[in-house]
Coordinates of C-alpha atoms in Angstrom, one line a residue:
M19 CA -17.2 -27.5 -6.3
V20 CA -14.9 -24.5 -5.5
D21 CA -15.7 -21.3 -3.5
L22 CA -15.0 -18.9 -6.3
V23 CA -14.1 -18.7 -10.0
V24 CA -13.0 -15.4 -11.5
R25 CA -12.8 -15.3 -15.3
S26 CA -11.0 -12.7 -17.3
R27 CA -9.8 -12.3 -20.9
R28 CA -6.9 -10.4 -19.5
A29 CA -5.5 -12.4 -16.6
V30 CA -2.0 -11.5 -15.8
T31 CA -0.2 -14.7 -14.8
P32 CA 3.6 -15.4 -14.4
D33 CA 3.5 -16.5 -18.1
G34 CA 2.0 -13.2 -19.2
E35 CA -1.4 -11.9 -20.0
R36 CA -4.0 -14.4 -21.3
P37 CA -7.6 -15.4 -21.0
A38 CA -8.1 -17.6 -17.9
A39 CA -10.5 -18.8 -15.2
V40 CA -9.0 -18.7 -11.7
S41 CA -10.5 -21.2 -9.2
V42 CA -10.3 -20.6 -5.5
R43 CA -10.9 -22.9 -2.5
A44 CA -10.2 -22.1 1.1
G45 CA -8.5 -18.9 0.2
K46 CA -6.0 -20.4 -2.2
I47 CA -5.8 -20.6 -6.0
T48 CA -6.4 -24.2 -6.9
A49 CA -6.4 -24.1 -10.7
I50 CA -6.0 -21.8 -13.6
D51 CA -8.1 -23.0 -16.5
P52 CA -9.1 -21.7 -19.9
Y53 CA -11.4 -18.7 -19.8
D54 CA -14.5 -20.6 -20.9
A55 CA -13.8 -23.8 -18.9
E56 CA -16.9 -25.5 -17.4
L57 CA -16.5 -25.1 -13.7
T58 CA -18.7 -25.5 -10.7
A59 CA -18.4 -22.8 -8.0
V60 CA -20.4 -21.1 -5.3
D61 CA -19.7 -17.8 -7.0
D62 CA -18.6 -17.4 -10.7
V63 CA -17.5 -13.9 -11.7
D64 CA -16.9 -13.1 -15.3
L65 CA -14.9 -9.9 -15.7
G66 CA -14.8 -10.0 -19.5
N67 CA -12.2 -7.6 -20.7
V68 CA -11.5 -6.2 -17.3
A69 CA -8.0 -7.4 -16.3
L70 CA -7.4 -9.8 -13.4
L71 CA -4.2 -9.1 -11.5
P72 CA -2.7 -10.6 -8.4
G73 CA -3.0 -8.3 -5.4
L74 CA -0.2 -5.8 -5.2
V75 CA 2.4 -6.0 -2.4
D76 CA 3.6 -2.7 -1.0
T77 CA 6.7 -3.1 1.2
H78 CA 7.1 0.6 2.1
V79 CA 4.1 1.9 4.1
H80 CA 4.2 4.2 7.1
V81 CA 1.0 3.5 9.1
N82 CA 2.2 5.6 12.2
E83 CA 0.0 3.8 14.7
P84 CA 0.2 3.8 17.7
G85 CA 1.4 7.2 18.8
R86 CA 0.8 9.3 15.7
T87 CA -2.6 7.8 14.7
E88 CA -3.9 11.2 13.8
W89 CA -1.5 11.1 10.9
E90 CA -2.7 7.6 9.7
G91 CA -3.8 4.4 11.3
F92 CA -4.2 0.7 10.4
A93 CA -7.9 0.9 9.6
S94 CA -7.6 3.8 7.2
A95 CA -4.2 2.8 5.7
T96 CA -5.3 -0.8 4.9
R97 CA -8.7 0.4 3.7
A98 CA -6.9 2.7 1.3
A99 CA -4.5 -0.1 0.3
A100 CA -7.4 -2.4 -0.6
A101 CA -9.2 0.3 -2.6
G102 CA -6.0 0.6 -4.6
G103 CA -5.6 -3.1 -5.3
V104 CA -2.9 -3.7 -2.6
T105 CA -3.5 -6.8 -0.6
A106 CA -0.4 -6.9 1.5
I107 CA 1.7 -4.2 3.1
V108 CA 4.8 -4.1 5.2
D109 CA 4.8 -1.3 7.8
M110 CA 7.8 0.8 8.4
P111 CA 9.2 1.0 12.0
L112 CA 9.2 4.7 12.5
N113 CA 6.6 7.5 13.0
S114 CA 4.8 5.2 15.5
L115 CA 5.4 5.6 19.2
P116 CA 7.3 3.6 20.2
P117 CA 9.2 2.9 17.0
T118 CA 9.6 -0.8 16.2
V119 CA 13.1 -1.2 17.5
T120 CA 12.6 -4.0 20.0
A121 CA 10.5 -7.1 20.2
E122 CA 8.4 -5.5 22.9
A123 CA 7.6 -2.5 20.6
L124 CA 6.6 -4.9 17.8
E125 CA 4.1 -6.5 20.2
I126 CA 2.7 -3.1 21.1
K127 CA 2.2 -2.3 17.4
Q128 CA 0.6 -5.6 16.7
K129 CA -1.9 -5.1 19.5
A130 CA -2.7 -1.7 18.2
A131 CA -3.4 -3.1 14.7
S132 CA -5.3 -6.2 15.9
G133 CA -8.9 -6.3 14.6
Q134 CA -8.4 -3.3 12.3
I135 CA -6.6 -4.5 9.2
H136 CA -8.4 -4.9 5.9
V137 CA -5.4 -6.4 4.1
D138 CA -2.5 -8.6 5.3
V139 CA 0.2 -6.7 7.2
G140 CA 3.8 -7.5 8.0
F141 CA 6.4 -5.3 9.8
W142 CA 9.9 -4.0 9.4
G143 CA 12.1 -3.5 12.4
G144 CA 14.3 -0.5 12.9
A145 CA 18.1 -0.2 13.4
I146 CA 19.1 2.9 15.4
P147 CA 22.2 3.8 17.4
G148 CA 22.5 1.5 20.4
N149 CA 20.0 -1.2 19.5
A150 CA 22.2 -3.7 17.7
G151 CA 21.8 -6.1 20.6
D152 CA 18.0 -6.0 20.2
L153 CA 18.0 -7.0 16.5
P154 CA 18.3 -10.8 16.8
A155 CA 15.3 -11.0 19.1
L156 CA 13.3 -8.6 16.9
H157 CA 14.2 -10.7 13.8
A158 CA 13.2 -13.9 15.6
A159 CA 9.8 -12.2 16.5
G160 CA 9.0 -12.1 12.8
V161 CA 10.0 -8.8 11.2
Y162 CA 11.1 -9.0 7.6
G163 CA 14.3 -7.1 8.2
F164 CA 15.5 -3.7 9.4
K165 CA 15.2 -0.1 8.2
A166 CA 18.1 2.3 8.8
F167 CA 18.5 6.0 8.0
L168 CA 21.8 7.5 7.1
A169 CA 20.5 11.0 7.6
D170 CA 18.0 12.6 9.9
S171 CA 14.7 10.7 9.8
G172 CA 12.6 13.7 10.8
V173 CA 11.5 12.2 14.1
P174 CA 13.8 12.3 17.2
E175 CA 13.1 8.8 18.4
F176 CA 14.5 7.3 15.2
P177 CA 18.1 8.7 14.8
P178 CA 20.3 7.8 11.9
L179 CA 23.3 5.5 11.8
D180 CA 26.8 6.5 10.8
A181 CA 28.9 4.1 8.8
D182 CA 30.4 2.4 11.8
Q183 CA 27.0 1.9 13.4
L184 CA 25.6 0.6 10.1
A185 CA 28.4 -2.0 10.1
E186 CA 27.6 -3.0 13.6
A187 CA 24.0 -3.5 12.8
L188 CA 24.8 -5.6 9.7
A189 CA 27.1 -7.8 11.8
A190 CA 24.5 -8.3 14.5
V191 CA 22.0 -10.3 12.5
D192 CA 21.7 -12.0 9.1
A193 CA 18.7 -10.1 7.7
Q194 CA 17.5 -7.9 5.0
F195 CA 18.4 -4.2 5.6
V196 CA 16.5 -1.5 3.9
I197 CA 18.3 1.9 3.8
H198 CA 17.2 5.5 3.5
A199 CA 20.2 6.6 1.6
E200 CA 21.0 10.3 1.9
D201 CA 24.4 11.4 3.2
P202 CA 24.1 14.2 5.8
G203 CA 27.4 15.7 4.7
H204 CA 25.9 16.6 1.4
L205 CA 22.6 18.0 2.6
R206 CA 22.1 21.7 3.2
E207 CA 19.6 23.5 5.4
A208 CA 16.6 24.3 3.3
V209 CA 15.8 28.0 2.9
S210 CA 12.4 29.0 4.2
S211 CA 10.5 29.5 0.9
P212 CA 7.4 28.6 -1.1
A213 CA 9.7 27.9 -4.1
Y214 CA 10.2 24.2 -4.7
G215 CA 13.7 24.8 -6.3
Q216 CA 15.0 26.1 -3.0
F217 CA 14.1 22.8 -1.2
L218 CA 15.4 20.7 -4.1
D219 CA 18.8 22.5 -3.9
S220 CA 19.1 21.4 -0.3
R221 CA 19.0 17.7 -1.1
P222 CA 21.2 17.3 -4.2
P223 CA 21.8 14.0 -6.0
E224 CA 25.3 13.9 -4.5
A225 CA 23.7 13.1 -1.1
E226 CA 22.0 10.0 -2.5
H227 CA 25.1 9.0 -4.5
A228 CA 27.4 9.2 -1.4
A229 CA 24.9 7.3 0.9
V230 CA 24.4 4.5 -1.7
A231 CA 28.1 4.1 -1.9
T232 CA 28.3 3.9 1.9
A233 CA 25.5 1.2 2.0
I234 CA 27.2 -0.8 -0.8
A235 CA 30.5 -0.7 1.0
A236 CA 28.8 -1.9 4.2
A237 CA 27.1 -4.7 2.3
R238 CA 30.4 -5.8 0.8
E239 CA 32.2 -5.8 4.1
A240 CA 29.5 -7.8 5.9
G241 CA 28.3 -10.0 3.0
A242 CA 24.8 -8.6 3.9
R243 CA 21.6 -8.0 2.0
V244 CA 21.0 -4.3 1.4
H245 CA 18.1 -2.7 -0.3
I246 CA 18.1 0.9 -1.3
L247 CA 14.8 2.6 -0.5
H248 CA 13.0 5.1 -2.6
L249 CA 15.8 5.8 -5.1
S250 CA 15.4 9.3 -6.5
A251 CA 18.8 10.3 -7.9
A252 CA 19.7 8.5 -11.2
T253 CA 23.3 9.3 -10.6
A254 CA 23.5 6.5 -8.1
L255 CA 22.4 3.9 -10.6
P256 CA 25.9 3.0 -11.9
L257 CA 26.9 2.2 -8.3
I258 CA 24.0 -0.3 -8.1
V259 CA 24.9 -1.8 -11.5
A260 CA 28.5 -2.3 -10.4
A261 CA 27.4 -3.8 -7.1
K262 CA 25.2 -6.4 -8.8
A263 CA 28.0 -7.2 -11.3
E264 CA 30.3 -7.8 -8.3
G265 CA 27.8 -10.3 -6.9
L266 CA 26.8 -8.2 -3.9
R267 CA 23.3 -8.7 -2.6
V268 CA 22.2 -5.1 -3.3
T269 CA 18.8 -4.2 -4.7
A270 CA 16.8 -0.9 -5.1
E271 CA 13.3 0.4 -5.4
T272 CA 11.7 3.6 -6.5
C273 CA 8.2 5.1 -6.1
P274 CA 5.4 6.4 -8.3
H275 CA 6.1 10.0 -7.5
Y276 CA 9.7 9.8 -8.8
L277 CA 8.5 8.0 -12.0
T278 CA 5.7 10.4 -12.8
L279 CA 6.2 13.9 -11.4
D280 CA 8.6 16.6 -12.6
A281 CA 10.3 19.2 -10.4
A282 CA 9.8 21.8 -13.1
E283 CA 6.0 21.4 -12.8
I284 CA 5.6 21.7 -9.1
P285 CA 3.7 24.9 -8.3
E286 CA 4.9 27.5 -5.8
G287 CA 3.8 26.6 -2.3
A288 CA 2.5 23.1 -3.3
T289 CA 4.0 21.4 -0.3
E290 CA 1.9 18.2 -0.9
F291 CA 4.8 17.4 -3.4
K292 CA 7.5 17.5 -0.7
C293 CA 9.2 14.2 0.0
C294 CA 12.7 13.1 1.0
P295 CA 14.6 12.3 -1.2
P296 CA 13.0 14.9 -3.5
I297 CA 11.2 14.7 -6.8
R298 CA 13.8 15.6 -9.5
D299 CA 13.7 16.7 -13.1
S300 CA 12.2 14.9 -16.2
A301 CA 15.6 13.8 -17.5
N302 CA 16.4 12.1 -14.1
R303 CA 12.9 10.5 -14.3
D304 CA 13.6 9.0 -17.7
Q305 CA 16.8 7.4 -16.4
L306 CA 14.8 5.8 -13.5
W307 CA 12.3 4.3 -16.0
A308 CA 15.2 2.9 -18.1
A309 CA 16.7 1.4 -14.9
L310 CA 13.4 -0.2 -14.1
A311 CA 13.0 -1.6 -17.6
D312 CA 16.6 -3.1 -17.3
G313 CA 16.0 -4.6 -13.9
V314 CA 18.5 -2.4 -12.1
I315 CA 15.6 -1.1 -10.0
T316 CA 13.4 -4.1 -9.1
C317 CA 10.4 -2.7 -7.2
V318 CA 7.9 0.2 -7.3
V319 CA 6.4 0.8 -3.9
S320 CA 4.5 3.8 -2.4
D321 CA 6.5 5.1 0.5
H322 CA 3.1 6.1 1.8
S323 CA 4.1 8.7 4.4
P324 CA 1.1 10.9 5.4
C325 CA 0.7 13.5 8.1
T326 CA -2.0 15.9 9.3
P327 CA -2.7 18.8 6.9
D328 CA -1.2 21.4 9.3
L329 CA 2.2 19.7 9.2
K330 CA 2.2 20.2 5.4
R331 CA 2.2 23.9 6.1
Q332 CA -0.3 24.5 3.3
D333 CA -1.1 27.9 4.9
S334 CA 2.4 29.3 4.3
G335 CA 3.5 27.0 1.5
D336 CA 6.9 26.8 3.2
F337 CA 8.8 23.8 1.8
A338 CA 11.5 24.0 4.4
A339 CA 9.0 23.7 7.3
A340 CA 6.6 21.2 5.7
W341 CA 6.6 17.5 6.6
G342 CA 8.2 15.5 3.8
G343 CA 6.1 12.6 2.7
I344 CA 3.5 11.6 0.0
A345 CA 0.4 9.6 0.7
S346 CA -0.3 7.4 -2.3
V347 CA -1.0 3.8 -1.3
Q348 CA -4.4 3.9 -2.9
L349 CA -3.2 5.5 -6.1
G350 CA 0.1 3.8 -7.0
L351 CA -1.4 1.3 -9.5
P352 CA -3.3 3.8 -11.7
V353 CA -0.5 6.3 -11.4
I354 CA 2.1 3.8 -12.6
W355 CA -0.2 2.3 -15.3
T356 CA -1.0 5.7 -16.7
A357 CA 2.7 6.4 -17.2
A358 CA 3.8 2.9 -18.1
R359 CA 1.4 2.4 -20.9
T360 CA 2.6 5.5 -22.7
R361 CA 6.1 4.2 -22.5
G362 CA 5.3 0.9 -24.1
H363 CA 5.1 -1.2 -20.9
S364 CA 2.5 -3.9 -20.3
L365 CA 0.3 -4.8 -17.4
A366 CA 2.6 -7.8 -16.9
D367 CA 5.5 -5.3 -16.3
V368 CA 3.5 -3.4 -13.7
V369 CA 2.5 -6.6 -11.9
D370 CA 6.2 -7.6 -11.9
W371 CA 7.3 -4.3 -10.4
M372 CA 4.4 -3.8 -7.9
A373 CA 3.4 -7.4 -6.9
R374 CA 5.9 -10.2 -7.6
R375 CA 9.2 -8.5 -6.9
P376 CA 8.2 -6.7 -3.7
A377 CA 6.8 -10.1 -2.5
D378 CA 10.1 -11.8 -3.4
L379 CA 12.0 -9.0 -1.6
V380 CA 10.5 -10.1 1.7
G381 CA 10.0 -13.8 0.9
L382 CA 6.3 -13.8 0.5
T383 CA 6.2 -16.7 -1.9
T384 CA 2.4 -17.1 -1.8
K385 CA 1.7 -13.4 -2.6
G386 CA 2.1 -11.2 -5.7
R387 CA 1.3 -13.9 -8.4
L388 CA -1.6 -15.7 -10.0
A389 CA -0.4 -19.2 -9.6
V390 CA -1.7 -22.5 -8.2
G391 CA -1.0 -22.6 -4.5
A392 CA -0.7 -18.9 -4.1
D393 CA -3.1 -16.9 -1.9
A394 CA -6.2 -15.9 -3.8
D395 CA -5.4 -12.2 -3.5
L396 CA -7.0 -10.9 -6.7
V397 CA -7.7 -7.5 -8.3
A398 CA -10.3 -6.7 -11.0
F399 CA -8.6 -3.7 -12.8
D400 CA -10.1 -1.9 -15.7
P401 CA -7.0 -0.8 -17.6
D402 CA -8.9 1.4 -20.1
D403 CA -11.3 3.4 -17.9
T404 CA -10.2 6.8 -16.5
F405 CA -11.0 8.8 -13.4
T406 CA -10.0 12.2 -11.9
V407 CA -8.4 12.1 -8.5
D408 CA -10.7 13.6 -5.8
P409 CA -8.9 13.8 -2.4
A410 CA -12.3 13.4 -0.7
A411 CA -12.7 9.9 -2.3
L412 CA -9.4 8.6 -0.8
H413 CA -9.5 6.4 2.2
H414 CA -6.3 7.4 3.9
R415 CA -6.9 9.4 7.0
N416 CA -5.8 12.9 5.8
P417 CA -6.9 13.7 2.2
V418 CA -3.7 15.4 1.0
T419 CA -2.2 14.3 -2.3
P420 CA -0.1 15.7 -5.1
Y421 CA -2.3 13.9 -7.6
A422 CA -5.4 15.9 -6.8
G423 CA -7.2 16.8 -10.0
K424 CA -5.1 14.5 -12.2
T425 CA -6.8 12.2 -14.7
L426 CA -5.5 8.7 -14.4
T427 CA -6.1 5.6 -16.5
G428 CA -7.0 2.3 -14.7
V429 CA -9.7 1.7 -12.2
V430 CA -9.8 -0.9 -9.5
R431 CA -13.2 -2.5 -9.6
T432 CA -12.9 -5.2 -6.9
T433 CA -10.2 -6.5 -4.5
W434 CA -10.3 -10.0 -3.1
L435 CA -8.2 -11.1 -0.1
R436 CA -7.8 -14.9 0.0
G437 CA -10.9 -15.2 -2.2
R438 CA -13.1 -12.9 -0.1
T439 CA -14.2 -9.4 -1.4
V440 CA -12.7 -6.6 0.6
T441 CA -15.5 -4.1 1.3
G442 CA -13.7 -1.8 3.7
E443 CA -16.3 -2.6 6.4
A444 CA -15.3 -5.9 8.1
P445 CA -11.5 -6.2 8.6
Q446 CA -10.3 -9.6 7.5
G447 CA -6.5 -9.1 7.2
R448 CA -3.9 -11.2 8.9
F449 CA -0.5 -10.5 10.3
L450 CA 2.4 -11.7 8.1
S451 CA 5.6 -12.9 9.7
R452 CA 9.0 -13.8 8.3
K453 CA 8.7 -17.0 10.4
D454 CA 5.8 -18.2 8.2
S455 CA 7.4 -17.4 4.8

């Protein structure tokens, strides 16, 4: 007798898509049998042709609580994650007050999140000027690594590092560093305007290229692990290819908005499309897809970065004044699947980019895969059904999205966390820690 069996003719396992029956006991996957295997379970769910995926792992989420909980919060962010098939997130250290730059600040954030989380939650620490001495203790407290900005973060309590300060941080602790790679020397002040092109011109590809080069040089010098966050500019891809060929521990991610949106199609004043680095043109987008297919880019994560509607300046449509961030933790799976299927990619590819590889980035060996011994984090996903994005139906706190009105393919039917259905009512998530990985 097991607690749960979930059957699907389209189960996406590490060996590819196949018919299977997944058995669950005490929150773990205990067996993967043929679809029609005779099994005894408390609950036996037959999905038929609805796909069964492992829960997605989103390692780039800004929850903002405590301190800016009006922007987002653990209850709303994790409810949105579960509705989108995401069963584990790793929270970014900034936009909360205090930012997660000391072990004490991590404890404050965990206390704020306690009893609220609908999916499992881990944490990044932050590297800012002057806190290199705090990094070892923060790492020992269980964060998965450290985020650093090389340009202004947008909030005063999380200033950027220059090249020397980045080197100091890398030398302070043997940890994964995740880098917001834009070089301030190549950024220009955005002109106040409702025209997206004016904002785009202020953050040229050269800014990302130069910052990626800085991060790679620092990784080389320190022998450190460096991960390039939310890569937007395809011109930086050859630097990453060369770094990998050199044997450096350098990886990169991108986000659904860079893979699916086109600068030329952003309407005037549509500040819901503003993010940093910016959405670029379709030719650049095609190069990102090619890099993803080739394994140069390893992960697709949301960079869920919401704010209150007033900070998006939708009244004026001023791109220069608007907060830069896109809220998409609930929509990433259908957004990517809609585009990936038209480019000849499989559900197995999407699971690789959005579940297994992000889990591997932070060492979550029991997440992101349908495998015996893994956590029974499961998603029933109908890959053929469609829906139109209604902001009012989204669970994140402020219903602002650039995907409003878009028709997407792929609908999340049910999400299970360790074998239990996530309803969005009773929080059952747990804290994740590097110490337990």
